[in-house]
């Protein structure tokens, strides 16, 4: 596996609509493996391929205490409910924002072996899925803020609340608001 560089705003690749993956082959599996390593190294709960400069519809996720996984061509097929969350993004370091996300999300796509998968998610996983799939359409969480004052600067890395966990924080909503 190879660590890939995480692109940050205003890198144009973050605003492009990513292309659908025609088939899961070894290069896509390598991309997933590299993205997982990169996501883990950055302490993120999720990563989308455009964030490593690859404009393809691939995302990876890792919930706390769980195994990481990738989804190829993920699509939200159903979502319901609304809740306010605090999140950040590895591509927008040093900031967190408050926005609305769905309570429940159903996503379909393909796994690392090209098999169909369907996930019904709530809480952090639902939030992360919406966040990562948005990346594939060139959408960033800052686009969902109701007003500019919903975006806050966060402390530098040595503060537990801000650290490289930019993407891993959303779940600790009560203590340290977290980004995905
Ligand atoms: Co992000």
mmCIF file of C-alpha atoms and ligand atoms in Angstrom:
data_model
loop_
_atom_site.group_PDB
_atom_site.id
_atom_site.type_symbol
_atom_site.label_atom_id
_atom_site.label_comp_id
_atom_site.label_asym_id
_atom_site.label_seq_id
_atom_site.Cartn_x
_atom_site.Cartn_y
_atom_site.Cartn_z
ATOM 1 C CA UNK A 1 0.000 0.000 0.000
ATOM 2 C CA UNK A 2 1.086 3.532 -0.647
ATOM 3 C CA UNK A 3 0.181 6.699 1.138
ATOM 4 C CA UNK A 4 -1.341 9.222 -1.215
ATOM 5 C CA UNK A 5 -1.308 12.947 -0.821
ATOM 6 C CA UNK A 6 -4.558 14.454 0.410
ATOM 7 C CA UNK A 7 -5.697 17.328 -1.774
ATOM 8 C CA UNK A 8 -6.994 20.400 -0.015
ATOM 9 C CA UNK A 9 -9.152 23.304 -1.141
ATOM 10 C CA UNK A 10 -9.029 25.005 -3.556
ATOM 11 C CA UNK A 11 -7.687 22.030 -5.554
ATOM 12 C CA UNK A 12 -9.925 21.743 -8.602
ATOM 13 C CA UNK A 13 -10.227 17.985 -8.428
ATOM 14 C CA UNK A 14 -12.372 18.454 -5.324
ATOM 15 C CA UNK A 15 -14.958 20.297 -7.407
ATOM 16 C CA UNK A 16 -15.146 17.876 -10.302
ATOM 17 C CA UNK A 17 -17.843 15.286 -10.753
ATOM 18 C CA UNK A 18 -16.058 11.962 -10.454
ATOM 19 C CA UNK A 19 -16.447 9.295 -13.131
ATOM 20 C CA UNK A 20 -18.190 6.008 -12.564
ATOM 21 C CA UNK A 21 -15.863 3.022 -12.265
ATOM 22 C CA UNK A 22 -16.498 0.679 -15.211
ATOM 23 C CA UNK A 23 -15.304 -2.413 -13.377
ATOM 24 C CA UNK A 24 -13.504 -3.380 -10.206
ATOM 25 C CA UNK A 25 -10.022 -4.483 -11.257
ATOM 26 C CA UNK A 26 -6.624 -4.621 -9.582
ATOM 27 C CA UNK A 27 -6.038 -0.902 -10.070
ATOM 28 C CA UNK A 28 -9.267 -0.075 -8.238
ATOM 29 C CA UNK A 29 -8.384 -2.504 -5.460
ATOM 30 C CA UNK A 30 -5.004 -0.828 -5.137
ATOM 31 C CA UNK A 31 -6.702 2.566 -5.037
ATOM 32 C CA UNK A 32 -8.987 1.344 -2.236
ATOM 33 C CA UNK A 33 -6.038 -0.078 -0.289
ATOM 34 C CA UNK A 34 -4.045 3.121 -0.677
ATOM 35 C CA UNK A 35 -7.042 5.231 0.314
ATOM 36 C CA UNK A 36 -7.569 3.132 3.435
ATOM 37 C CA UNK A 37 -3.944 3.556 4.430
ATOM 38 C CA UNK A 38 -4.098 7.289 3.737
ATOM 39 C CA UNK A 39 -7.373 7.649 5.653
ATOM 40 C CA UNK A 40 -5.991 5.772 8.641
ATOM 41 C CA UNK A 41 -2.826 7.772 8.688
ATOM 42 C CA UNK A 42 -4.889 10.964 8.742
ATOM 43 C CA UNK A 43 -7.230 9.536 11.385
ATOM 44 C CA UNK A 44 -10.212 10.034 9.122
ATOM 45 C CA UNK A 45 -13.455 8.084 9.241
ATOM 46 C CA UNK A 46 -13.867 8.442 5.512
ATOM 47 C CA UNK A 47 -12.126 9.416 2.314
ATOM 48 C CA UNK A 48 -13.246 9.893 -1.279
ATOM 49 C CA UNK A 49 -11.000 9.237 -4.288
ATOM 50 C CA UNK A 50 -11.044 12.878 -5.471
ATOM 51 C CA UNK A 51 -9.385 13.728 -2.154
ATOM 52 C CA UNK A 52 -6.330 11.828 -3.333
ATOM 53 C CA UNK A 53 -6.539 13.373 -6.786
ATOM 54 C CA UNK A 54 -8.393 10.518 -8.493
ATOM 55 C CA UNK A 55 -11.669 11.554 -10.072
ATOM 56 C CA UNK A 56 -13.389 8.186 -9.778
ATOM 57 C CA UNK A 57 -16.444 7.132 -7.775
ATOM 58 C CA UNK A 58 -14.714 5.306 -4.941
ATOM 59 C CA UNK A 59 -14.927 5.951 -1.200
ATOM 60 C CA UNK A 60 -13.477 4.339 1.893
ATOM 61 C CA UNK A 61 -14.827 4.376 5.416
ATOM 62 C CA UNK A 62 -13.783 3.228 8.838
ATOM 63 C CA UNK A 63 -15.945 3.553 11.885
ATOM 64 C CA UNK A 64 -14.258 3.570 15.274
ATOM 65 C CA UNK A 65 -13.335 0.060 16.408
ATOM 66 C CA UNK A 66 -14.374 -1.419 13.069
ATOM 67 C CA UNK A 67 -12.720 -2.685 9.940
ATOM 68 C CA UNK A 68 -12.153 -0.266 7.079
ATOM 69 C CA UNK A 69 -13.896 -0.885 3.781
ATOM 70 C CA UNK A 70 -14.305 0.595 0.353
ATOM 71 C CA UNK A 71 -17.356 1.192 -1.825
ATOM 72 C CA UNK A 72 -17.179 1.545 -5.589
ATOM 73 C CA UNK A 73 -19.861 3.573 -7.360
ATOM 74 C CA UNK A 74 -21.772 4.290 -4.143
ATOM 75 C CA UNK A 75 -25.242 5.765 -4.520
ATOM 76 C CA UNK A 76 -27.675 6.972 -1.917
ATOM 77 C CA UNK A 77 -30.887 5.149 -2.723
ATOM 78 C CA UNK A 78 -32.874 6.337 0.255
ATOM 79 C CA UNK A 79 -32.501 8.859 3.033
ATOM 80 C CA UNK A 80 -34.805 10.081 5.744
ATOM 81 C CA UNK A 81 -34.923 12.312 8.783
ATOM 82 C CA UNK A 82 -32.809 15.301 9.613
ATOM 83 C CA UNK A 83 -30.367 16.143 12.346
ATOM 84 C CA UNK A 84 -27.719 18.740 12.975
ATOM 85 C CA UNK A 85 -24.142 17.513 13.053
ATOM 86 C CA UNK A 86 -20.710 19.014 13.330
ATOM 87 C CA UNK A 87 -18.177 17.849 10.820
ATOM 88 C CA UNK A 88 -14.905 18.601 9.177
ATOM 89 C CA UNK A 89 -13.041 17.381 6.156
ATOM 90 C CA UNK A 90 -9.458 16.315 5.577
ATOM 91 C CA UNK A 91 -9.501 18.549 2.498
ATOM 92 C CA UNK A 92 -10.469 21.611 4.561
ATOM 93 C CA UNK A 93 -7.993 21.420 7.411
ATOM 94 C CA UNK A 94 -8.484 23.597 10.465
ATOM 95 C CA UNK A 95 -12.237 24.062 10.187
ATOM 96 C CA UNK A 96 -15.469 22.479 11.341
ATOM 97 C CA UNK A 97 -18.987 23.329 10.386
ATOM 98 C CA UNK A 98 -22.476 22.664 11.630
ATOM 99 C CA UNK A 99 -24.958 21.371 9.099
ATOM 100 C CA UNK A 100 -27.954 19.161 8.508
ATOM 101 C CA UNK A 101 -27.565 15.519 7.593
ATOM 102 C CA UNK A 102 -30.038 12.683 7.236
ATOM 103 C CA UNK A 103 -30.847 10.404 10.141
ATOM 104 C CA UNK A 104 -30.965 7.285 8.011
ATOM 105 C CA UNK A 105 -29.261 6.572 4.737
ATOM 106 C CA UNK A 106 -29.348 3.541 2.471
ATOM 107 C CA UNK A 107 -26.456 3.220 0.059
ATOM 108 C CA UNK A 108 -25.786 0.707 -2.667
ATOM 109 C CA UNK A 109 -22.608 0.065 -4.582
ATOM 110 C CA UNK A 110 -19.919 -2.534 -5.100
ATOM 111 C CA UNK A 111 -17.420 -3.866 -2.620
ATOM 112 C CA UNK A 112 -13.671 -4.365 -3.152
ATOM 113 C CA UNK A 113 -14.369 -7.622 -4.989
ATOM 114 C CA UNK A 114 -16.967 -6.134 -7.275
ATOM 115 C CA UNK A 115 -19.885 -7.739 -5.436
ATOM 116 C CA UNK A 116 -23.043 -5.743 -4.889
ATOM 117 C CA UNK A 117 -23.497 -4.289 -1.460
ATOM 118 C CA UNK A 118 -26.249 -2.391 0.270
ATOM 119 C CA UNK A 119 -25.807 -0.592 3.570
ATOM 120 C CA UNK A 120 -28.456 0.836 5.855
ATOM 121 C CA UNK A 121 -26.786 3.372 8.078
ATOM 122 C CA UNK A 122 -27.543 5.722 10.929
ATOM 123 C CA UNK A 123 -25.447 8.066 13.045
ATOM 124 C CA UNK A 124 -21.797 8.518 12.136
ATOM 125 C CA UNK A 125 -21.839 6.036 9.278
ATOM 126 C CA UNK A 126 -24.841 7.746 7.683
ATOM 127 C CA UNK A 127 -23.129 11.108 8.056
ATOM 128 C CA UNK A 128 -19.861 9.825 6.621
ATOM 129 C CA UNK A 129 -21.592 8.167 3.668
ATOM 130 C CA UNK A 130 -23.385 11.380 2.765
ATOM 131 C CA UNK A 131 -20.183 13.378 3.183
ATOM 132 C CA UNK A 132 -18.060 11.039 1.047
ATOM 133 C CA UNK A 133 -20.643 10.567 -1.683
ATOM 134 C CA UNK A 134 -20.991 14.357 -1.869
ATOM 135 C CA UNK A 135 -17.258 14.494 -2.632
ATOM 136 C CA UNK A 136 -17.898 12.392 -5.753
ATOM 137 C CA UNK A 137 -20.173 15.120 -7.039
ATOM 138 C CA UNK A 138 -17.731 17.898 -6.213
ATOM 139 C CA UNK A 139 -19.750 18.911 -3.168
ATOM 140 C CA UNK A 140 -18.079 19.860 0.117
ATOM 141 C CA UNK A 141 -19.737 20.139 3.516
ATOM 142 C CA UNK A 142 -19.209 23.882 3.486
ATOM 143 C CA UNK A 143 -21.747 24.013 0.647
ATOM 144 C CA UNK A 144 -24.433 22.852 3.085
ATOM 145 C CA UNK A 145 -23.875 25.468 5.770
ATOM 146 C CA UNK A 146 -26.919 27.632 6.396
ATOM 147 C CA UNK A 147 -24.733 30.662 6.953
ATOM 148 C CA UNK A 148 -21.024 31.500 7.073
ATOM 149 C CA UNK A 149 -21.067 31.698 10.874
ATOM 150 C CA UNK A 150 -21.707 27.950 10.959
ATOM 151 C CA UNK A 151 -18.075 27.474 9.993
ATOM 152 C CA UNK A 152 -15.570 27.606 12.836
ATOM 153 C CA UNK A 153 -11.827 27.489 13.006
ATOM 154 C CA UNK A 154 -10.578 24.679 15.186
ATOM 155 C CA UNK A 155 -7.518 24.420 17.333
ATOM 156 C CA UNK A 156 -4.324 23.054 15.910
ATOM 157 C CA UNK A 157 -3.461 19.402 16.116
ATOM 158 C CA UNK A 158 -2.239 18.969 19.625
ATOM 159 C CA UNK A 159 -5.682 19.755 20.945
ATOM 160 C CA UNK A 160 -7.522 16.499 21.206
ATOM 161 C CA UNK A 161 -10.523 18.080 19.602
ATOM 162 C CA UNK A 162 -8.813 19.166 16.456
ATOM 163 C CA UNK A 163 -5.996 16.797 15.798
ATOM 164 C CA UNK A 164 -5.507 14.851 12.665
ATOM 165 C CA UNK A 165 -8.828 13.477 13.585
ATOM 166 C CA UNK A 166 -10.367 15.969 11.357
ATOM 167 C CA UNK A 167 -12.267 13.294 9.740
ATOM 168 C CA UNK A 168 -12.725 11.156 12.750
ATOM 169 C CA UNK A 169 -14.458 13.569 14.953
ATOM 170 C CA UNK A 170 -18.005 13.792 13.944
ATOM 171 C CA UNK A 171 -19.097 11.034 16.153
ATOM 172 C CA UNK A 172 -17.875 12.593 19.306
ATOM 173 C CA UNK A 173 -20.550 15.193 18.864
ATOM 174 C CA UNK A 174 -21.098 15.680 22.528
ATOM 175 C CA UNK A 175 -17.543 16.210 23.581
ATOM 176 C CA UNK A 176 -15.539 17.227 20.609
ATOM 177 C CA UNK A 177 -17.538 17.896 17.524
ATOM 178 C CA UNK A 178 -16.110 15.897 14.781
ATOM 179 C CA UNK A 179 -15.654 15.981 11.200
ATOM 180 C CA UNK A 180 -15.613 13.118 9.109
HETATM 181 CO CO1 LIG B 1 -14.307 15.303 3.259
#
